[in-house]
GROMACS .gro file of C-alpha atoms in nm:
model
  440
    1MET     CA    1  -7.185   5.940   0.779
    2SER     CA    2  -7.089   6.272   0.943
    3ARG     CA    3  -6.786   6.478   0.856
    4ILE     CA    4  -6.624   6.400   1.193
    5SER     CA    5  -6.657   6.024   1.153
    6THR     CA    6  -6.531   6.053   0.797
    7ARG     CA    7  -6.228   6.250   0.916
    8TYR     CA    8  -6.145   5.987   1.181
    9ARG     CA    9  -6.187   5.712   0.923
   10ASP     CA   10  -5.949   5.885   0.687
   11VAL     CA   11  -5.691   5.925   0.967
   12SER     CA   12  -5.715   5.557   1.057
   13GLN     CA   13  -5.669   5.463   0.695
   14TYR     CA   14  -5.365   5.689   0.678
   15HIS     CA   15  -5.206   5.529   0.985
   16GLY     CA   16  -5.281   5.181   0.847
   17TRP     CA   17  -5.114   5.279   0.523
   18SER     CA   18  -4.813   5.414   0.713
   19ALA     CA   19  -4.786   5.091   0.909
   20ARG     CA   20  -4.786   4.891   0.591
   21ARG     CA   21  -4.509   5.110   0.450
   22GLN     CA   22  -4.293   5.042   0.757
   23LYS     CA   23  -4.278   4.667   0.691
   24SER     CA   24  -3.934   4.526   0.625
   25PHE     CA   25  -3.818   4.444   0.274
   26ILE     CA   26  -3.839   4.069   0.341
   27ALA     CA   27  -4.192   4.099   0.482
   28ARG     CA   28  -4.300   4.276   0.163
   29PHE     CA   29  -4.090   4.079  -0.084
   30PHE     CA   30  -4.191   3.721  -0.011
   31PRO     CA   31  -4.571   3.776  -0.024
   32ALA     CA   32  -4.523   3.963  -0.351
   33MET     CA   33  -4.298   3.688  -0.488
   34PHE     CA   34  -4.571   3.428  -0.453
   35SER     CA   35  -4.854   3.655  -0.564
   36PRO     CA   36  -5.060   3.586  -0.879
   37GLY     CA   37  -4.906   3.893  -1.042
   38PHE     CA   38  -4.554   3.762  -0.992
   39ALA     CA   39  -4.663   3.417  -1.110
   40PHE     CA   40  -4.810   3.569  -1.426
   41SER     CA   41  -4.485   3.754  -1.500
   42LEU     CA   42  -4.281   3.439  -1.447
   43SER     CA   43  -4.511   3.227  -1.662
   44ILE     CA   44  -4.492   3.468  -1.955
   45LEU     CA   45  -4.141   3.614  -1.930
   46GLY     CA   46  -3.960   3.404  -1.674
   47PHE     CA   47  -3.811   3.107  -1.854
   48HIS     CA   48  -3.620   3.284  -2.132
   49SER     CA   49  -3.527   3.576  -1.907
   50LEU     CA   50  -3.370   3.343  -1.651
   51ALA     CA   51  -3.231   3.109  -1.916
   52THR     CA   52  -3.000   3.385  -2.040
   53MET     CA   53  -2.795   3.321  -1.724
   54VAL     CA   54  -2.805   2.945  -1.772
   55SER     CA   55  -2.580   2.965  -2.077
   56SER     CA   56  -2.274   3.061  -1.872
   57GLY     CA   57  -2.044   2.812  -1.701
   58ASP     CA   58  -1.986   2.440  -1.746
   59THR     CA   59  -2.297   2.321  -1.564
   60ASP     CA   60  -2.545   2.095  -1.740
   61ASN     CA   61  -2.761   2.350  -1.918
   62GLN     CA   62  -3.045   2.107  -1.981
   63SER     CA   63  -3.081   2.032  -1.609
   64LEU     CA   64  -3.074   2.401  -1.518
   65SER     CA   65  -3.345   2.472  -1.775
   66ILE     CA   66  -3.561   2.204  -1.616
   67TYR     CA   67  -3.499   2.354  -1.271
   68ILE     CA   68  -3.611   2.694  -1.399
   69ARG     CA   69  -3.938   2.548  -1.528
   70ILE     CA   70  -3.992   2.363  -1.199
   71PHE     CA   71  -3.935   2.687  -1.006
   72ILE     CA   72  -4.185   2.876  -1.223
   73PHE     CA   73  -4.443   2.599  -1.182
   74PHE     CA   74  -4.383   2.599  -0.805
   75VAL     CA   75  -4.448   2.975  -0.786
   76VAL     CA   76  -4.770   2.936  -0.989
   77VAL     CA   77  -4.897   2.660  -0.759
   78ILE     CA   78  -4.814   2.855  -0.442
   79ALA     CA   79  -4.981   3.167  -0.583
   80PHE     CA   80  -5.291   2.966  -0.665
   81PHE     CA   81  -5.331   2.819  -0.315
   82ARG     CA   82  -5.218   3.114  -0.104
   83VAL     CA   83  -5.473   3.365  -0.238
   84ALA     CA   84  -5.775   3.413  -0.015
   85PRO     CA   85  -6.097   3.250  -0.138
   86ARG     CA   86  -6.242   3.587  -0.235
   87PRO     CA   87  -6.052   3.632  -0.564
   88TYR     CA   88  -6.159   3.285  -0.680
   89LYS     CA   89  -6.374   3.294  -0.992
   90PRO     CA   90  -6.518   2.977  -1.147
   91LEU     CA   91  -6.447   2.935  -1.517
   92THR     CA   92  -6.728   3.044  -1.745
   93HIS     CA   93  -6.872   2.856  -2.042
   94GLN     CA   94  -6.639   3.052  -2.271
   95PHE     CA   95  -6.363   2.817  -2.156
   96LEU     CA   96  -6.545   2.510  -2.283
   97PRO     CA   97  -6.416   2.521  -2.645
   98GLY     CA   98  -6.055   2.560  -2.536
   99THR     CA   99  -6.094   2.286  -2.277
  100VAL     CA  100  -6.244   2.048  -2.532
  101PHE     CA  101  -5.961   2.115  -2.776
  102LEU     CA  102  -5.690   2.069  -2.514
  103PHE     CA  103  -5.849   1.740  -2.406
  104LEU     CA  104  -5.860   1.613  -2.765
  105TYR     CA  105  -5.507   1.727  -2.843
  106THR     CA  106  -5.367   1.581  -2.520
  107THR     CA  107  -5.540   1.251  -2.598
  108ARG     CA  108  -5.389   1.252  -2.948
  109LEU     CA  109  -5.046   1.341  -2.809
  110LEU     CA  110  -5.055   1.055  -2.558
  111GLU     CA  111  -5.181   0.811  -2.822
  112ASN     CA  112  -4.903   0.905  -3.063
  113ILE     CA  113  -4.633   0.873  -2.797
  114TYR     CA  114  -4.740   0.564  -2.604
  115LEU     CA  115  -4.950   0.362  -2.850
  116SER     CA  116  -4.821   0.451  -3.198
  117GLY     CA  117  -4.459   0.503  -3.090
  118ILE     CA  118  -4.424   0.836  -3.275
  119ASP     CA  119  -4.108   1.036  -3.206
  120VAL     CA  120  -4.231   1.387  -3.122
  121GLY     CA  121  -3.894   1.552  -3.178
  122ASN     CA  122  -3.786   1.683  -2.838
  123GLY     CA  123  -3.862   1.368  -2.642
  124SER     CA  124  -4.191   1.268  -2.483
  125ALA     CA  125  -4.098   1.379  -2.130
  126VAL     CA  126  -3.988   1.726  -2.244
  127VAL     CA  127  -4.292   1.774  -2.469
  128LEU     CA  128  -4.545   1.664  -2.207
  129GLY     CA  129  -4.368   1.857  -1.932
  130ILE     CA  130  -4.362   2.185  -2.123
  131PHE     CA  131  -4.716   2.143  -2.253
  132LEU     CA  132  -4.881   2.051  -1.923
  133PHE     CA  133  -4.668   2.216  -1.654
  134SER     CA  134  -4.559   2.530  -1.839
  135GLY     CA  135  -4.870   2.589  -2.049
  136VAL     CA  136  -5.199   2.421  -1.964
  137ILE     CA  137  -5.187   2.410  -1.583
  138PRO     CA  138  -5.060   2.771  -1.543
  139ALA     CA  139  -5.325   2.886  -1.793
  140TYR     CA  140  -5.608   2.745  -1.582
  141ALA     CA  141  -5.450   2.836  -1.247
  142LEU     CA  142  -5.394   3.201  -1.338
  143SER     CA  143  -5.737   3.226  -1.501
  144LEU     CA  144  -5.903   3.103  -1.182
  145ARG     CA  145  -5.705   3.355  -0.974
  146TYR     CA  146  -5.703   3.649  -1.214
  147ARG     CA  147  -5.876   3.871  -0.956
  148GLY     CA  148  -5.563   3.844  -0.743
  149ILE     CA  149  -5.331   3.973  -1.017
  150LYS     CA  150  -5.238   4.334  -0.944
  151ASP     CA  151  -5.027   4.585  -1.129
  152GLU     CA  152  -4.818   4.659  -0.819
  153ASP     CA  153  -4.702   4.295  -0.824
  154PHE     CA  154  -4.681   4.242  -1.200
  155VAL     CA  155  -4.481   4.553  -1.299
  156PRO     CA  156  -4.192   4.513  -1.048
  157ALA     CA  157  -4.172   4.143  -1.129
  158ALA     CA  158  -4.140   4.216  -1.501
  159VAL     CA  159  -3.870   4.475  -1.433
  160ILE     CA  160  -3.677   4.226  -1.217
  161LEU     CA  161  -3.695   3.967  -1.495
  162LEU     CA  162  -3.573   4.225  -1.745
  163LEU     CA  163  -3.274   4.297  -1.523
  164CYS     CA  164  -3.207   3.922  -1.497
  165ALA     CA  165  -3.216   3.894  -1.876
  166ALA     CA  166  -2.981   4.192  -1.909
  167ALA     CA  167  -2.741   4.041  -1.655
  168GLY     CA  168  -2.745   3.710  -1.842
  169MET     CA  169  -2.671   3.880  -2.172
  170ILE     CA  170  -2.380   4.069  -2.015
  171LEU     CA  171  -2.241   3.743  -1.874
  172ASN     CA  172  -2.271   3.581  -2.217
  173ARG     CA  173  -2.182   3.882  -2.428
  174ASP     CA  174  -1.908   3.688  -2.609
  175ALA     CA  175  -2.159   3.433  -2.738
  176LEU     CA  176  -2.397   3.709  -2.838
  177LEU     CA  177  -2.132   3.907  -3.023
  178ASP     CA  178  -1.999   3.599  -3.200
  179SER     CA  179  -2.344   3.498  -3.319
  180ALA     CA  180  -2.443   3.853  -3.416
  181THR     CA  181  -2.261   3.813  -3.747
  182GLY     CA  182  -2.512   3.543  -3.837
  183ARG     CA  183  -2.821   3.514  -3.615
  184MET     CA  184  -2.783   3.627  -3.256
  185ALA     CA  185  -2.854   3.342  -3.017
  186MET     CA  186  -2.741   3.174  -2.694
  187ASP     CA  187  -2.686   2.816  -2.583
  188ARG     CA  188  -3.038   2.767  -2.450
  189ILE     CA  189  -3.220   3.043  -2.642
  190ASN     CA  190  -3.255   3.025  -3.019
  191PRO     CA  191  -3.283   3.341  -3.233
  192ILE     CA  192  -3.663   3.317  -3.262
  193ALA     CA  193  -3.713   3.290  -2.885
  194LEU     CA  194  -3.465   3.572  -2.822
  195GLY     CA  195  -3.644   3.798  -3.071
  196HIS     CA  196  -3.984   3.726  -2.916
  197LEU     CA  197  -3.843   3.795  -2.568
  198GLY     CA  198  -3.710   4.131  -2.680
  199PHE     CA  199  -4.043   4.230  -2.834
  200ALA     CA  200  -4.230   4.117  -2.522
  201TYR     CA  201  -4.034   4.369  -2.317
  202VAL     CA  202  -4.088   4.640  -2.579
  203ILE     CA  203  -4.463   4.576  -2.552
  204PHE     CA  204  -4.432   4.589  -2.173
  205PHE     CA  205  -4.272   4.933  -2.186
  206VAL     CA  206  -4.529   5.061  -2.435
  207VAL     CA  207  -4.811   4.959  -2.199
  208THR     CA  208  -4.644   5.082  -1.877
  209PHE     CA  209  -4.472   5.396  -2.007
  210LYS     CA  210  -4.705   5.641  -1.832
  211ARG     CA  211  -4.700   5.459  -1.499
  212SER     CA  212  -4.408   5.642  -1.335
  213LEU     CA  213  -4.096   5.846  -1.402
  214SER     CA  214  -3.870   5.550  -1.325
  215ILE     CA  215  -4.049   5.338  -1.587
  216LYS     CA  216  -4.012   5.619  -1.840
  217LEU     CA  217  -3.638   5.645  -1.778
  218LEU     CA  218  -3.593   5.269  -1.788
  219SER     CA  219  -3.787   5.241  -2.112
  220VAL     CA  220  -3.589   5.519  -2.281
  221PHE     CA  221  -3.269   5.336  -2.193
  222SER     CA  222  -3.392   4.982  -2.261
  223ILE     CA  223  -3.596   5.006  -2.582
  224PRO     CA  224  -3.300   5.096  -2.810
  225LEU     CA  225  -3.098   4.806  -2.664
  226LEU     CA  226  -3.391   4.568  -2.703
  227ALA     CA  227  -3.430   4.686  -3.061
  228LEU     CA  228  -3.067   4.593  -3.130
  229VAL     CA  229  -3.124   4.243  -2.993
  230ILE     CA  230  -3.441   4.202  -3.198
  231VAL     CA  231  -3.273   4.317  -3.519
  232TYR     CA  232  -2.963   4.097  -3.482
  233THR     CA  233  -3.167   3.783  -3.421
  234ARG     CA  234  -3.258   3.815  -3.790
  235SER     CA  235  -3.589   3.637  -3.731
  236ARG     CA  236  -3.882   3.736  -3.946
  237GLY     CA  237  -4.137   3.582  -3.711
  238PRO     CA  238  -4.062   3.816  -3.418
  239TYR     CA  239  -4.039   4.112  -3.658
  240LEU     CA  240  -4.385   4.053  -3.802
  241ALA     CA  241  -4.557   3.929  -3.486
  242GLY     CA  242  -4.426   4.205  -3.260
  243ALA     CA  243  -4.485   4.485  -3.509
  244GLY     CA  244  -4.828   4.343  -3.590
  245ALA     CA  245  -4.929   4.342  -3.223
  246LEU     CA  246  -4.821   4.703  -3.179
  247MET     CA  247  -5.004   4.802  -3.497
  248LEU     CA  248  -5.323   4.640  -3.371
  249TYR     CA  249  -5.277   4.825  -3.042
  250VAL     CA  250  -5.260   5.158  -3.225
  251LEU     CA  251  -5.565   5.076  -3.439
  252LEU     CA  252  -5.777   4.963  -3.143
  253LEU     CA  253  -5.706   5.257  -2.914
  254LYS     CA  254  -5.951   5.545  -2.910
  255GLY     CA  255  -5.916   5.922  -2.896
  256THR     CA  256  -5.614   6.087  -2.740
  257ARG     CA  257  -5.469   5.755  -2.626
  258ARG     CA  258  -5.400   5.668  -2.990
  259VAL     CA  259  -5.246   6.010  -3.056
  260TRP     CA  260  -5.011   5.985  -2.759
  261LEU     CA  261  -4.910   5.631  -2.849
  262LEU     CA  262  -4.833   5.728  -3.209
  263PHE     CA  263  -4.628   6.022  -3.082
  264GLY     CA  264  -4.436   5.798  -2.840
  265LEU     CA  265  -4.368   5.528  -3.098
  266GLY     CA  266  -4.260   5.789  -3.352
  267LEU     CA  267  -4.022   5.942  -3.100
  268ALA     CA  268  -3.882   5.598  -3.016
  269VAL     CA  269  -3.823   5.524  -3.385
  270LEU     CA  270  -3.638   5.854  -3.425
  271VAL     CA  271  -3.419   5.786  -3.122
  272ILE     CA  272  -3.337   5.434  -3.241
  273ALA     CA  273  -3.268   5.559  -3.593
  274PHE     CA  274  -3.038   5.830  -3.454
  275VAL     CA  275  -2.846   5.588  -3.234
  276ALA     CA  276  -2.838   5.292  -3.472
  277SER     CA  277  -2.636   5.260  -3.789
  278PRO     CA  278  -2.797   5.232  -4.134
  279ASP     CA  279  -2.687   4.868  -4.144
  280LEU     CA  280  -2.967   4.777  -3.902
  281VAL     CA  281  -3.232   4.889  -4.149
  282ASP     CA  282  -3.063   4.681  -4.417
  283ILE     CA  283  -3.070   4.375  -4.191
  284VAL     CA  284  -3.445   4.406  -4.132
  285THR     CA  285  -3.533   4.472  -4.496
  286THR     CA  286  -3.308   4.187  -4.610
  287GLN     CA  287  -3.469   3.940  -4.374
  288LEU     CA  288  -3.821   4.046  -4.469
  289SER     CA  289  -3.741   4.020  -4.839
  290ARG     CA  290  -3.620   3.659  -4.818
  291THR     CA  291  -3.920   3.497  -4.985
  292ASP     CA  292  -3.744   3.284  -5.247
  293VAL     CA  293  -3.811   2.918  -5.172
  294ASN     CA  294  -3.527   2.790  -5.391
  295SER     CA  295  -3.246   2.993  -5.234
  296ASP     CA  296  -3.362   3.002  -4.869
  297MET     CA  297  -3.333   2.680  -4.670
  298SER     CA  298  -3.571   2.804  -4.399
  299ASN     CA  299  -3.841   2.876  -4.655
  300GLN     CA  300  -3.785   2.535  -4.814
  301MET     CA  301  -3.836   2.356  -4.482
  302ARG     CA  302  -4.147   2.562  -4.409
  303VAL     CA  303  -4.298   2.474  -4.747
  304ILE     CA  304  -4.219   2.104  -4.698
  305ALA     CA  305  -4.372   2.108  -4.348
  306PHE     CA  306  -4.682   2.303  -4.454
  307THR     CA  307  -4.744   2.080  -4.755
  308GLY     CA  308  -4.691   1.761  -4.559
  309ALA     CA  309  -4.918   1.876  -4.274
  310TRP     CA  310  -5.193   1.973  -4.518
  311ASN     CA  311  -5.173   1.637  -4.694
  312GLN     CA  312  -5.188   1.456  -4.360
  313PHE     CA  313  -5.500   1.656  -4.276
  314LEU     CA  314  -5.662   1.559  -4.608
  315ASP     CA  315  -5.587   1.192  -4.539
  316HIS     CA  316  -5.757   1.209  -4.197
  317PHE     CA  317  -5.970   1.522  -4.222
  318LEU     CA  318  -6.234   1.430  -3.963
  319ILE     CA  319  -6.034   1.345  -3.650
  320GLY     CA  320  -5.669   1.386  -3.760
  321ARG     CA  321  -5.393   1.137  -3.693
  322TYR     CA  322  -5.046   1.271  -3.600
  323VAL     CA  323  -4.907   1.553  -3.387
  324VAL     CA  324  -4.595   1.576  -3.605
  325GLU     CA  325  -4.540   1.626  -3.976
  326LEU     CA  326  -4.395   1.294  -4.086
  327GLN     CA  327  -4.154   1.421  -4.354
  328THR     CA  328  -3.968   1.654  -4.119
  329GLY     CA  329  -4.046   1.462  -3.799
  330TYR     CA  330  -4.143   1.783  -3.626
  331TYR     CA  331  -4.439   2.015  -3.580
  332PRO     CA  332  -4.526   2.214  -3.895
  333HIS     CA  333  -4.445   2.557  -3.738
  334ASN     CA  334  -4.808   2.666  -3.768
  335ILE     CA  335  -5.037   2.579  -3.477
  336TYR     CA  336  -5.355   2.631  -3.682
  337LEU     CA  337  -5.240   2.385  -3.948
  338GLU     CA  338  -5.111   2.159  -3.673
  339SER     CA  339  -5.458   2.157  -3.517
  340LEU     CA  340  -5.612   2.033  -3.843
  341MET     CA  341  -5.336   1.776  -3.884
  342SER     CA  342  -5.360   1.636  -3.529
  343VAL     CA  343  -5.731   1.648  -3.436
  344GLY     CA  344  -5.900   1.716  -3.771
  345ILE     CA  345  -6.208   1.923  -3.837
  346ILE     CA  346  -6.391   1.793  -3.530
  347GLY     CA  347  -6.116   1.905  -3.293
  348SER     CA  348  -6.030   2.226  -3.478
  349ILE     CA  349  -6.383   2.371  -3.448
  350PRO     CA  350  -6.355   2.422  -3.070
  351PHE     CA  351  -6.001   2.554  -3.122
  352ALA     CA  352  -6.130   2.814  -3.368
  353MET     CA  353  -6.405   2.910  -3.121
  354HIS     CA  354  -6.146   2.953  -2.846
  355VAL     CA  355  -5.937   3.179  -3.068
  356MET     CA  356  -6.243   3.389  -3.154
  357PHE     CA  357  -6.334   3.426  -2.786
  358ALA     CA  358  -5.976   3.535  -2.713
  359ILE     CA  359  -5.972   3.789  -2.999
  360ARG     CA  360  -6.298   3.941  -2.879
  361SER     CA  361  -6.164   3.960  -2.523
  362ALA     CA  362  -5.834   4.115  -2.631
  363VAL     CA  363  -6.009   4.380  -2.838
  364GLY     CA  364  -6.243   4.468  -2.551
  365ILE     CA  365  -5.960   4.494  -2.298
  366ILE     CA  366  -5.746   4.716  -2.521
  367ARG     CA  367  -6.031   4.951  -2.608
  368ASP     CA  368  -6.144   4.994  -2.248
  369PRO     CA  369  -5.951   5.287  -2.093
  370ARG     CA  370  -6.005   5.139  -1.747
  371SER     CA  371  -5.807   4.824  -1.826
  372THR     CA  372  -5.521   4.736  -1.596
  373ILE     CA  373  -5.164   4.728  -1.718
  374TRP     CA  374  -5.127   4.353  -1.680
  375ALA     CA  375  -5.455   4.280  -1.865
  376THR     CA  376  -5.355   4.508  -2.154
  377PHE     CA  377  -5.014   4.342  -2.168
  378ALA     CA  378  -5.179   3.998  -2.175
  379ALA     CA  379  -5.408   4.108  -2.459
  380LEU     CA  380  -5.116   4.240  -2.667
  381LEU     CA  381  -4.913   3.932  -2.590
  382PHE     CA  382  -5.197   3.714  -2.717
  383PHE     CA  383  -5.199   3.905  -3.045
  384ARG     CA  384  -4.824   3.862  -3.074
  385GLU     CA  385  -4.847   3.490  -2.998
  386ALA     CA  386  -5.141   3.439  -3.235
  387LEU     CA  387  -4.960   3.614  -3.521
  388GLY     CA  388  -4.626   3.445  -3.455
  389SER     CA  389  -4.790   3.103  -3.441
  390PHE     CA  390  -4.862   3.122  -3.815
  391VAL     CA  391  -4.494   3.067  -3.894
  392SER     CA  392  -4.332   2.934  -3.578
  393GLY     CA  393  -4.380   2.705  -3.282
  394GLY     CA  394  -4.602   2.410  -3.200
  395ILE     CA  395  -4.917   2.361  -2.995
  396TRP     CA  396  -4.738   2.187  -2.709
  397GLY     CA  397  -4.471   2.461  -2.690
  398ALA     CA  398  -4.699   2.764  -2.731
  399THR     CA  399  -4.715   2.827  -2.356
  400GLY     CA  400  -4.757   3.204  -2.394
  401PHE     CA  401  -5.047   3.152  -2.633
  402TRP     CA  402  -5.241   2.932  -2.392
  403ILE     CA  403  -5.172   3.140  -2.082
  404SER     CA  404  -5.256   3.474  -2.244
  405SER     CA  405  -5.565   3.347  -2.430
  406PHE     CA  406  -5.723   3.179  -2.126
  407LEU     CA  407  -5.636   3.471  -1.900
  408ILE     CA  408  -5.788   3.744  -2.117
  409ILE     CA  409  -6.104   3.538  -2.166
  410ALA     CA  410  -6.129   3.507  -1.788
  411VAL     CA  411  -6.078   3.881  -1.743
  412TRP     CA  412  -6.327   3.988  -2.008
  413HIS     CA  413  -6.604   3.739  -1.935
  414GLY     CA  414  -6.551   3.703  -1.561
  415GLY     CA  415  -6.620   4.053  -1.435
  416PHE     CA  416  -6.388   4.298  -1.608
  417PRO     CA  417  -6.376   4.599  -1.594
  418ALA     CA  418  -6.548   4.604  -1.254
  419VAL     CA  419  -6.264   4.402  -1.099
  420GLN     CA  420  -5.974   4.642  -1.129
  421HIS     CA  421  -5.899   4.974  -1.291
  422ARG     CA  422  -5.584   5.169  -1.356
  423PRO     CA  423  -5.452   5.362  -1.053
  424PHE     CA  424  -5.564   5.701  -1.183
  425MET     CA  425  -5.920   5.571  -1.226
  426ASN     CA  426  -5.914   5.438  -0.870
  427ALA     CA  427  -5.797   5.777  -0.744
  428VAL     CA  428  -6.076   5.959  -0.928
  429GLN     CA  429  -6.339   5.721  -0.794
  430ALA     CA  430  -6.197   5.746  -0.442
  431ARG     CA  431  -6.217   6.125  -0.452
  432GLY     CA  432  -6.574   6.099  -0.577
  433ARG     CA  433  -6.674   5.868  -0.293
  434SER     CA  434  -6.500   6.091  -0.040
  435ALA     CA  435  -6.687   6.393  -0.167
  436MET     CA  436  -7.017   6.210  -0.139
  437ARG     CA  437  -6.944   6.112   0.224
  438THR     CA  438  -6.878   6.472   0.325
  439VAL     CA  439  -7.211   6.596   0.193
  440PRO     CA  440  -7.421   6.681   0.503
   0.00000   0.00000   0.00000
């Protein structure tokens, strides 16, 4: 290609870009709202961020929570069908272990509910709805359309959800302040969920900090406030899972990226320590030191649930029997033990393989400097979910675990990093291609 033709091509691209910039806000907003990137943000952060506003008023909170989940599912479905056929990527064989496990667990769940008459704790409709429509279906839908997820859709969506969560907390500040003397919570968000939500946004800012000046300013303002929320939830699970995910991030990074991250985290700790009172450190250390089973009711219930689940596994070690721990009538707050209890050794082998595939994918994504922001966030979120699932949550409610694990496997084994790169890598490659075209 000659220099003249290249120059005309560059001018046409510039005018096309200018035309795109002149679109109205509505013309740009609605396509972005139903994009895979927006659907990914909603699936991971949307429910609890929007549920902060549900707690206000006299409306039926349960119905509004259901409407929020229906809205998120609707956005995921629209994003799946509206993307052009090009970004479609068939699932690879690495999805087979996870698919086998989900089939076996779903079969066991249905058998317990409809044949054995087991009370699953939250009600069969709620459990099946959350498991299938907030976890399994979005996990497969987003994994099939992962090529359509873009940082320019994901980052603004996450920021909007953060602002929604902040607005909800301001509206319900009385409930937050009243509960802060014990464990900070809201009507529809328990302390554990609120702590995990706060750490999810901290992880988001850590990953996106270098993206733009506006993100830097927002993170400097938001991280100390998020830290206060996390501390006052007084939940050890979010403390350990969130800090563990960030520690793994630091250990897996290479070269100067690790140095800059350590510097940024150290600076954030100093700012938070300067702003916060010494009582916050006492709260964290007190919660982490509560290991006495006899004096701590939460630890007692965990021990009872763990012991009961392990004994149920020993009684039916091949194929499992129940999705709930019979002494407490609830899941055992450990999805790995719950897997053994519900589907036995035979069903837990494919689950273990799925987890190993996800760990390998997360490590590869984090260590690759060309990884996109959303893929890195998904990898860190998987680590946080995997760590937190040792002491909290159940298989049917671990929606973030299923979405993040399936998505990072799709990214790593389905064409990454050739699919997308960070903006600065795209700019470097574009300049390289432009230079090659101008060579006579």
